[in-house]
Amino acid sequence: MAKNFVSNSQESVRMFKSNFLESLSKVHYFVPIIIFVPVILVTSYFAYDRNIGVSNYIWLFIAGLFVWTLTEYVMHRFVFHFVPKAKWALRLHFIFHGVHHDYPSDAKRLVMPPSASIPLATGFYFLFNALLPTNYIFGFFPGFILGYLFYDISHYAIHHFNFKGNFWKRIKQHHMLHHYQDPTKGYGVSSPLWDKIFNSDFIKKQNG
């Protein structure tokens, strides 16, 4: 994705003529919490109800968190930053991610709208359910969704909060470099782990 235009406006360009479609493209940062915390609670309850065991739940939950970090990286790098050639596909690309790079300060286009997050979460649920042993999805999926929530809310915070702790300062710097220095690097938002593994991290300047 070429860095052609960046606006610091608190609002981004209108994307749809339809008021209804336009409203679906914007969302308050707290909405994902309202939608997906109940998903975490319900699936965790099913883990208890289906008696998968505490130890299984714990390692599956951690595995779900870990798999989310890779999913976040892969989607950001290979889906959101894939630039197609067809005009209609370029339009779709702008709707999904290009608008965020052009208007990174728009608070209502920083977390994923339910019109996208719910179908994606549903698709991942059925995918993992097909891959995992019976009922293991109820330990894995809560961790996966918690990872998604951490990503979405931290993404909002990175753009709008001033952090004092060194950990969060480094996370914010990593993402700001992605926006304002080189959008072909720094695809990890909530963690730079996979950027380091797949050699898409920013090169640190050597002193002296």
PDB file of C-alpha atoms in Angstrom:
ATOM      1  CA  MET A   1       0.000   0.000   0.000  1.00  0.00           C
ATOM      2  CA  ALA A   2       1.594   3.243  -1.119  1.00  0.00           C
ATOM      3  CA  LYS A   3       1.551   6.135   1.311  1.00  0.00           C
ATOM      4  CA  ASN A   4      -0.079   8.683  -0.977  1.00  0.00           C
ATOM      5  CA  PHE A   5      -2.271  10.710   1.346  1.00  0.00           C
ATOM      6  CA  VAL A   6      -2.604  11.160   5.080  1.00  0.00           C
ATOM      7  CA  SER A   7      -5.109  13.441   6.789  1.00  0.00           C
ATOM      8  CA  ASN A   8      -5.155  14.228  10.501  1.00  0.00           C
ATOM      9  CA  SER A   9      -8.855  15.056  10.351  1.00  0.00           C
ATOM     10  CA  GLN A  10     -11.006  13.514  13.082  1.00  0.00           C
ATOM     11  CA  GLU A  11     -13.480  12.458  10.376  1.00  0.00           C
ATOM     12  CA  SER A  12     -12.814  10.518   7.194  1.00  0.00           C
ATOM     13  CA  VAL A  13     -14.321  10.810   3.752  1.00  0.00           C
ATOM     14  CA  ARG A  14     -17.854   9.566   3.169  1.00  0.00           C
ATOM     15  CA  MET A  15     -17.686   6.116   1.581  1.00  0.00           C
ATOM     16  CA  PHE A  16     -21.311   5.323   0.708  1.00  0.00           C
ATOM     17  CA  LYS A  17     -24.178   7.307  -0.787  1.00  0.00           C
ATOM     18  CA  SER A  18     -26.593   5.295   1.339  1.00  0.00           C
ATOM     19  CA  ASN A  19     -26.900   6.619   4.897  1.00  0.00           C
ATOM     20  CA  PHE A  20     -27.557   3.075   6.107  1.00  0.00           C
ATOM     21  CA  LEU A  21     -24.396   1.643   4.531  1.00  0.00           C
ATOM     22  CA  GLU A  22     -22.394   4.629   5.747  1.00  0.00           C
ATOM     23  CA  SER A  23     -23.600   4.009   9.299  1.00  0.00           C
ATOM     24  CA  LEU A  24     -22.478   0.369   9.064  1.00  0.00           C
ATOM     25  CA  SER A  25     -18.936   1.519   8.254  1.00  0.00           C
ATOM     26  CA  LYS A  26     -18.566   3.459  11.509  1.00  0.00           C
ATOM     27  CA  VAL A  27     -18.525   2.176  15.068  1.00  0.00           C
ATOM     28  CA  HIS A  28     -17.767   3.368  18.599  1.00  0.00           C
ATOM     29  CA  TYR A  29     -14.732   1.628  20.082  1.00  0.00           C
ATOM     30  CA  PHE A  30     -16.810   0.117  22.914  1.00  0.00           C
ATOM     31  CA  VAL A  31     -19.163  -1.792  20.590  1.00  0.00           C
ATOM     32  CA  PRO A  32     -16.849  -4.817  20.079  1.00  0.00           C
ATOM     33  CA  ILE A  33     -16.685  -5.241  23.865  1.00  0.00           C
ATOM     34  CA  ILE A  34     -20.488  -5.251  24.120  1.00  0.00           C
ATOM     35  CA  ILE A  35     -20.754  -7.842  21.346  1.00  0.00           C
ATOM     36  CA  PHE A  36     -17.862 -10.185  22.061  1.00  0.00           C
ATOM     37  CA  VAL A  37     -17.468 -10.304  25.854  1.00  0.00           C
ATOM     38  CA  PRO A  38     -20.762 -12.258  25.994  1.00  0.00           C
ATOM     39  CA  VAL A  39     -19.326 -14.594  23.325  1.00  0.00           C
ATOM     40  CA  ILE A  40     -16.315 -15.253  25.570  1.00  0.00           C
ATOM     41  CA  LEU A  41     -18.559 -15.879  28.575  1.00  0.00           C
ATOM     42  CA  VAL A  42     -21.014 -18.146  26.739  1.00  0.00           C
ATOM     43  CA  THR A  43     -18.344 -20.285  25.066  1.00  0.00           C
ATOM     44  CA  SER A  44     -16.497 -20.549  28.383  1.00  0.00           C
ATOM     45  CA  TYR A  45     -19.717 -21.716  30.011  1.00  0.00           C
ATOM     46  CA  PHE A  46     -20.087 -24.377  27.304  1.00  0.00           C
ATOM     47  CA  ALA A  47     -16.528 -25.498  28.071  1.00  0.00           C
ATOM     48  CA  TYR A  48     -17.678 -26.089  31.649  1.00  0.00           C
ATOM     49  CA  ASP A  49     -20.991 -27.623  30.576  1.00  0.00           C
ATOM     50  CA  ARG A  50     -19.329 -30.021  28.120  1.00  0.00           C
ATOM     51  CA  ASN A  51     -16.762 -30.910  30.800  1.00  0.00           C
ATOM     52  CA  ILE A  52     -13.589 -30.405  28.761  1.00  0.00           C
ATOM     53  CA  GLY A  53     -11.618 -29.977  32.002  1.00  0.00           C
ATOM     54  CA  VAL A  54      -9.803 -27.017  33.558  1.00  0.00           C
ATOM     55  CA  SER A  55      -6.360 -27.930  32.241  1.00  0.00           C
ATOM     56  CA  ASN A  56      -7.699 -28.393  28.709  1.00  0.00           C
ATOM     57  CA  TYR A  57      -9.535 -25.090  28.933  1.00  0.00           C
ATOM     58  CA  ILE A  58      -6.413 -23.236  30.052  1.00  0.00           C
ATOM     59  CA  TRP A  59      -4.080 -24.535  27.342  1.00  0.00           C
ATOM     60  CA  LEU A  60      -6.758 -24.162  24.665  1.00  0.00           C
ATOM     61  CA  PHE A  61      -7.433 -20.600  25.805  1.00  0.00           C
ATOM     62  CA  ILE A  62      -3.720 -19.756  25.591  1.00  0.00           C
ATOM     63  CA  ALA A  63      -3.525 -21.461  22.189  1.00  0.00           C
ATOM     64  CA  GLY A  64      -6.452 -19.337  20.997  1.00  0.00           C
ATOM     65  CA  LEU A  65      -4.684 -16.156  22.094  1.00  0.00           C
ATOM     66  CA  PHE A  66      -1.499 -17.241  20.336  1.00  0.00           C
ATOM     67  CA  VAL A  67      -3.276 -18.196  17.097  1.00  0.00           C
ATOM     68  CA  TRP A  68      -5.008 -14.806  17.125  1.00  0.00           C
ATOM     69  CA  THR A  69      -1.650 -12.998  17.069  1.00  0.00           C
ATOM     70  CA  LEU A  70      -0.697 -14.875  13.902  1.00  0.00           C
ATOM     71  CA  THR A  71      -4.169 -14.331  12.406  1.00  0.00           C
ATOM     72  CA  GLU A  72      -3.883 -10.595  13.104  1.00  0.00           C
ATOM     73  CA  TYR A  73      -0.520 -10.449  11.348  1.00  0.00           C
ATOM     74  CA  VAL A  74      -1.560 -12.537   8.331  1.00  0.00           C
ATOM     75  CA  MET A  75      -4.810 -10.638   7.784  1.00  0.00           C
ATOM     76  CA  HIS A  76      -3.156  -7.246   8.125  1.00  0.00           C
ATOM     77  CA  ARG A  77      -0.247  -8.073   5.840  1.00  0.00           C
ATOM     78  CA  PHE A  78      -1.782 -10.289   3.186  1.00  0.00           C
ATOM     79  CA  VAL A  79      -5.459  -9.278   3.177  1.00  0.00           C
ATOM     80  CA  PHE A  80      -5.714  -5.645   4.270  1.00  0.00           C
ATOM     81  CA  HIS A  81      -2.503  -4.638   2.477  1.00  0.00           C
ATOM     82  CA  PHE A  82      -3.109  -6.618  -0.689  1.00  0.00           C
ATOM     83  CA  VAL A  83      -3.598  -4.004  -3.409  1.00  0.00           C
ATOM     84  CA  PRO A  84      -5.653  -5.385  -6.311  1.00  0.00           C
ATOM     85  CA  LYS A  85      -5.748  -4.002  -9.851  1.00  0.00           C
ATOM     86  CA  ALA A  86      -9.443  -4.136 -10.689  1.00  0.00           C
ATOM     87  CA  LYS A  87     -11.303  -0.891 -10.033  1.00  0.00           C
ATOM     88  CA  TRP A  88     -14.074  -2.553  -8.026  1.00  0.00           C
ATOM     89  CA  ALA A  89     -11.514  -4.446  -5.941  1.00  0.00           C
ATOM     90  CA  LEU A  90      -9.560  -1.247  -5.253  1.00  0.00           C
ATOM     91  CA  ARG A  91     -12.792   0.283  -4.005  1.00  0.00           C
ATOM     92  CA  LEU A  92     -13.290  -2.693  -1.671  1.00  0.00           C
ATOM     93  CA  HIS A  93      -9.687  -2.419  -0.497  1.00  0.00           C
ATOM     94  CA  PHE A  94     -10.193   1.254   0.366  1.00  0.00           C
ATOM     95  CA  ILE A  95     -13.361   0.462   2.335  1.00  0.00           C
ATOM     96  CA  PHE A  96     -11.671  -2.277   4.365  1.00  0.00           C
ATOM     97  CA  HIS A  97      -8.334  -0.652   5.136  1.00  0.00           C
ATOM     98  CA  GLY A  98      -7.237   2.114   2.776  1.00  0.00           C
ATOM     99  CA  VAL A  99      -9.496   4.662   4.449  1.00  0.00           C
ATOM    100  CA  HIS A 100      -7.754   4.024   7.770  1.00  0.00           C
ATOM    101  CA  HIS A 101      -4.348   4.801   6.286  1.00  0.00           C
ATOM    102  CA  ASP A 102      -5.679   7.979   4.671  1.00  0.00           C
ATOM    103  CA  TYR A 103      -7.550   9.088   7.806  1.00  0.00           C
ATOM    104  CA  PRO A 104      -5.785   7.406  10.752  1.00  0.00           C
ATOM    105  CA  SER A 105      -7.312   9.774  13.329  1.00  0.00           C
ATOM    106  CA  ASP A 106     -10.961   8.972  12.566  1.00  0.00           C
ATOM    107  CA  ALA A 107     -12.101   7.469  15.881  1.00  0.00           C
ATOM    108  CA  LYS A 108     -15.116   5.728  14.347  1.00  0.00           C
ATOM    109  CA  ARG A 109     -13.089   3.773  11.807  1.00  0.00           C
ATOM    110  CA  LEU A 110     -10.466   2.327  14.142  1.00  0.00           C
ATOM    111  CA  VAL A 111     -12.217  -0.793  15.381  1.00  0.00           C
ATOM    112  CA  MET A 112     -13.846  -3.340  13.106  1.00  0.00           C
ATOM    113  CA  PRO A 113     -17.562  -2.681  12.565  1.00  0.00           C
ATOM    114  CA  PRO A 114     -19.964  -5.511  13.477  1.00  0.00           C
ATOM    115  CA  SER A 115     -20.917  -5.796   9.801  1.00  0.00           C
ATOM    116  CA  ALA A 116     -17.414  -7.238   9.267  1.00  0.00           C
ATOM    117  CA  SER A 117     -16.410  -8.618  12.680  1.00  0.00           C
ATOM    118  CA  ILE A 118     -19.467 -10.827  13.226  1.00  0.00           C
ATOM    119  CA  PRO A 119     -19.241 -12.658   9.852  1.00  0.00           C
ATOM    120  CA  LEU A 120     -15.469 -13.062  10.302  1.00  0.00           C
ATOM    121  CA  ALA A 121     -15.835 -14.392  13.853  1.00  0.00           C
ATOM    122  CA  THR A 122     -18.545 -16.792  12.702  1.00  0.00           C
ATOM    123  CA  GLY A 123     -16.344 -18.057   9.868  1.00  0.00           C
ATOM    124  CA  PHE A 124     -13.379 -18.585  12.199  1.00  0.00           C
ATOM    125  CA  TYR A 125     -15.620 -20.376  14.709  1.00  0.00           C
ATOM    126  CA  PHE A 126     -16.737 -22.969  12.159  1.00  0.00           C
ATOM    127  CA  LEU A 127     -13.210 -23.313  10.779  1.00  0.00           C
ATOM    128  CA  PHE A 128     -11.659 -24.016  14.177  1.00  0.00           C
ATOM    129  CA  ASN A 129     -14.570 -26.217  15.215  1.00  0.00           C
ATOM    130  CA  ALA A 130     -13.942 -28.364  12.147  1.00  0.00           C
ATOM    131  CA  LEU A 131     -10.216 -28.618  12.932  1.00  0.00           C
ATOM    132  CA  LEU A 132     -10.336 -29.197  16.691  1.00  0.00           C
ATOM    133  CA  PRO A 133     -11.509 -32.294  18.602  1.00  0.00           C
ATOM    134  CA  THR A 134     -15.134 -32.286  19.765  1.00  0.00           C
ATOM    135  CA  ASN A 135     -15.966 -29.448  22.210  1.00  0.00           C
ATOM    136  CA  TYR A 136     -12.384 -28.105  22.241  1.00  0.00           C
ATOM    137  CA  ILE A 137     -13.660 -25.046  20.397  1.00  0.00           C
ATOM    138  CA  PHE A 138     -15.198 -23.895  23.699  1.00  0.00           C
ATOM    139  CA  GLY A 139     -11.756 -23.482  25.242  1.00  0.00           C
ATOM    140  CA  PHE A 140      -9.969 -22.239  22.131  1.00  0.00           C
ATOM    141  CA  PHE A 141     -12.492 -19.701  20.836  1.00  0.00           C
ATOM    142  CA  PRO A 142     -12.721 -17.557  24.020  1.00  0.00           C
ATOM    143  CA  GLY A 143      -8.939 -17.044  23.883  1.00  0.00           C
ATOM    144  CA  PHE A 144      -9.066 -16.255  20.168  1.00  0.00           C
ATOM    145  CA  ILE A 145     -11.833 -13.683  20.665  1.00  0.00           C
ATOM    146  CA  LEU A 146     -10.075 -12.125  23.660  1.00  0.00           C
ATOM    147  CA  GLY A 147      -7.033 -11.691  21.419  1.00  0.00           C
ATOM    148  CA  TYR A 148      -9.222  -9.972  18.840  1.00  0.00           C
ATOM    149  CA  LEU A 149     -10.703  -7.645  21.470  1.00  0.00           C
ATOM    150  CA  PHE A 150      -7.237  -6.761  22.752  1.00  0.00           C
ATOM    151  CA  TYR A 151      -6.181  -5.977  19.177  1.00  0.00           C
ATOM    152  CA  ASP A 152      -9.229  -3.836  18.400  1.00  0.00           C
ATOM    153  CA  ILE A 153      -9.224  -1.808  21.621  1.00  0.00           C
ATOM    154  CA  SER A 154      -5.442  -1.397  21.694  1.00  0.00           C
ATOM    155  CA  HIS A 155      -5.600  -0.178  18.081  1.00  0.00           C
ATOM    156  CA  TYR A 156      -8.015   2.550  19.141  1.00  0.00           C
ATOM    157  CA  ALA A 157      -5.861   3.407  22.162  1.00  0.00           C
ATOM    158  CA  ILE A 158      -2.680   3.562  20.082  1.00  0.00           C
ATOM    159  CA  HIS A 159      -4.206   6.256  17.904  1.00  0.00           C
ATOM    160  CA  HIS A 160      -5.897   8.282  20.633  1.00  0.00           C
ATOM    161  CA  PHE A 161      -4.169   7.762  23.991  1.00  0.00           C
ATOM    162  CA  ASN A 162      -0.885   9.151  25.265  1.00  0.00           C
ATOM    163  CA  PHE A 163       0.910   6.322  27.017  1.00  0.00           C
ATOM    164  CA  LYS A 164       3.365   6.740  29.875  1.00  0.00           C
ATOM    165  CA  GLY A 165       4.561   3.147  30.253  1.00  0.00           C
ATOM    166  CA  ASN A 166       7.516   2.037  28.146  1.00  0.00           C
ATOM    167  CA  PHE A 167       5.750  -1.131  26.946  1.00  0.00           C
ATOM    168  CA  TRP A 168       2.807   0.770  25.452  1.00  0.00           C
ATOM    169  CA  LYS A 169       5.073   3.493  24.110  1.00  0.00           C
ATOM    170  CA  ARG A 170       6.981   0.867  22.120  1.00  0.00           C
ATOM    171  CA  ILE A 171       3.743  -0.672  20.837  1.00  0.00           C
ATOM    172  CA  LYS A 172       2.491   2.756  19.750  1.00  0.00           C
ATOM    173  CA  GLN A 173       5.784   3.689  18.095  1.00  0.00           C
ATOM    174  CA  HIS A 174       5.746   0.416  16.145  1.00  0.00           C
ATOM    175  CA  HIS A 175       2.289   1.149  14.725  1.00  0.00           C
ATOM    176  CA  MET A 176       2.979   4.831  14.077  1.00  0.00           C
ATOM    177  CA  LEU A 177       6.018   3.878  12.018  1.00  0.00           C
ATOM    178  CA  HIS A 178       3.711   1.619   9.993  1.00  0.00           C
ATOM    179  CA  HIS A 179       1.458   4.588   9.284  1.00  0.00           C
ATOM    180  CA  TYR A 180       3.908   7.439   8.858  1.00  0.00           C
ATOM    181  CA  GLN A 181       7.201   5.854   7.782  1.00  0.00           C
ATOM    182  CA  ASP A 182       6.714   2.582   5.904  1.00  0.00           C
ATOM    183  CA  PRO A 183       3.332   0.820   5.491  1.00  0.00           C
ATOM    184  CA  THR A 184       5.122  -2.248   4.075  1.00  0.00           C
ATOM    185  CA  LYS A 185       6.520  -3.022   7.526  1.00  0.00           C
ATOM    186  CA  GLY A 186       5.140  -3.298  11.065  1.00  0.00           C
ATOM    187  CA  TYR A 187       1.986  -5.318  10.416  1.00  0.00           C
ATOM    188  CA  GLY A 188       1.612  -6.445  14.015  1.00  0.00           C
ATOM    189  CA  VAL A 189      -0.620  -4.012  15.887  1.00  0.00           C
ATOM    190  CA  SER A 190      -0.956  -5.551  19.342  1.00  0.00           C
ATOM    191  CA  SER A 191       2.481  -7.190  19.173  1.00  0.00           C
ATOM    192  CA  PRO A 192       5.605  -6.944  16.974  1.00  0.00           C
ATOM    193  CA  LEU A 193       6.303 -10.685  17.484  1.00  0.00           C
ATOM    194  CA  TRP A 194       5.489 -11.894  13.972  1.00  0.00           C
ATOM    195  CA  ASP A 195       7.172  -8.887  12.359  1.00  0.00           C
ATOM    196  CA  LYS A 196      10.392 -10.039  13.989  1.00  0.00           C
ATOM    197  CA  ILE A 197       9.847 -13.655  12.927  1.00  0.00           C
ATOM    198  CA  PHE A 198       8.924 -12.839   9.314  1.00  0.00           C
ATOM    199  CA  ASN A 199      11.450 -10.030   8.892  1.00  0.00           C
ATOM    200  CA  SER A 200       8.939  -7.215   8.449  1.00  0.00           C
ATOM    201  CA  ASP A 201      10.051  -5.250  11.498  1.00  0.00           C
ATOM    202  CA  PHE A 202      11.596  -1.792  11.318  1.00  0.00           C
ATOM    203  CA  ILE A 203      15.385  -1.608  11.302  1.00  0.00           C
ATOM    204  CA  LYS A 204      16.604   0.060  14.463  1.00  0.00           C
ATOM    205  CA  LYS A 205      19.139   2.826  14.007  1.00  0.00           C
ATOM    206  CA  GLN A 206      22.487   2.058  15.524  1.00  0.00           C
ATOM    207  CA  ASN A 207      23.985   4.738  17.786  1.00  0.00           C
ATOM    208  CA  GLY A 208      27.540   5.731  17.130  1.00  0.00           C
TER     209      GLY A 208
END
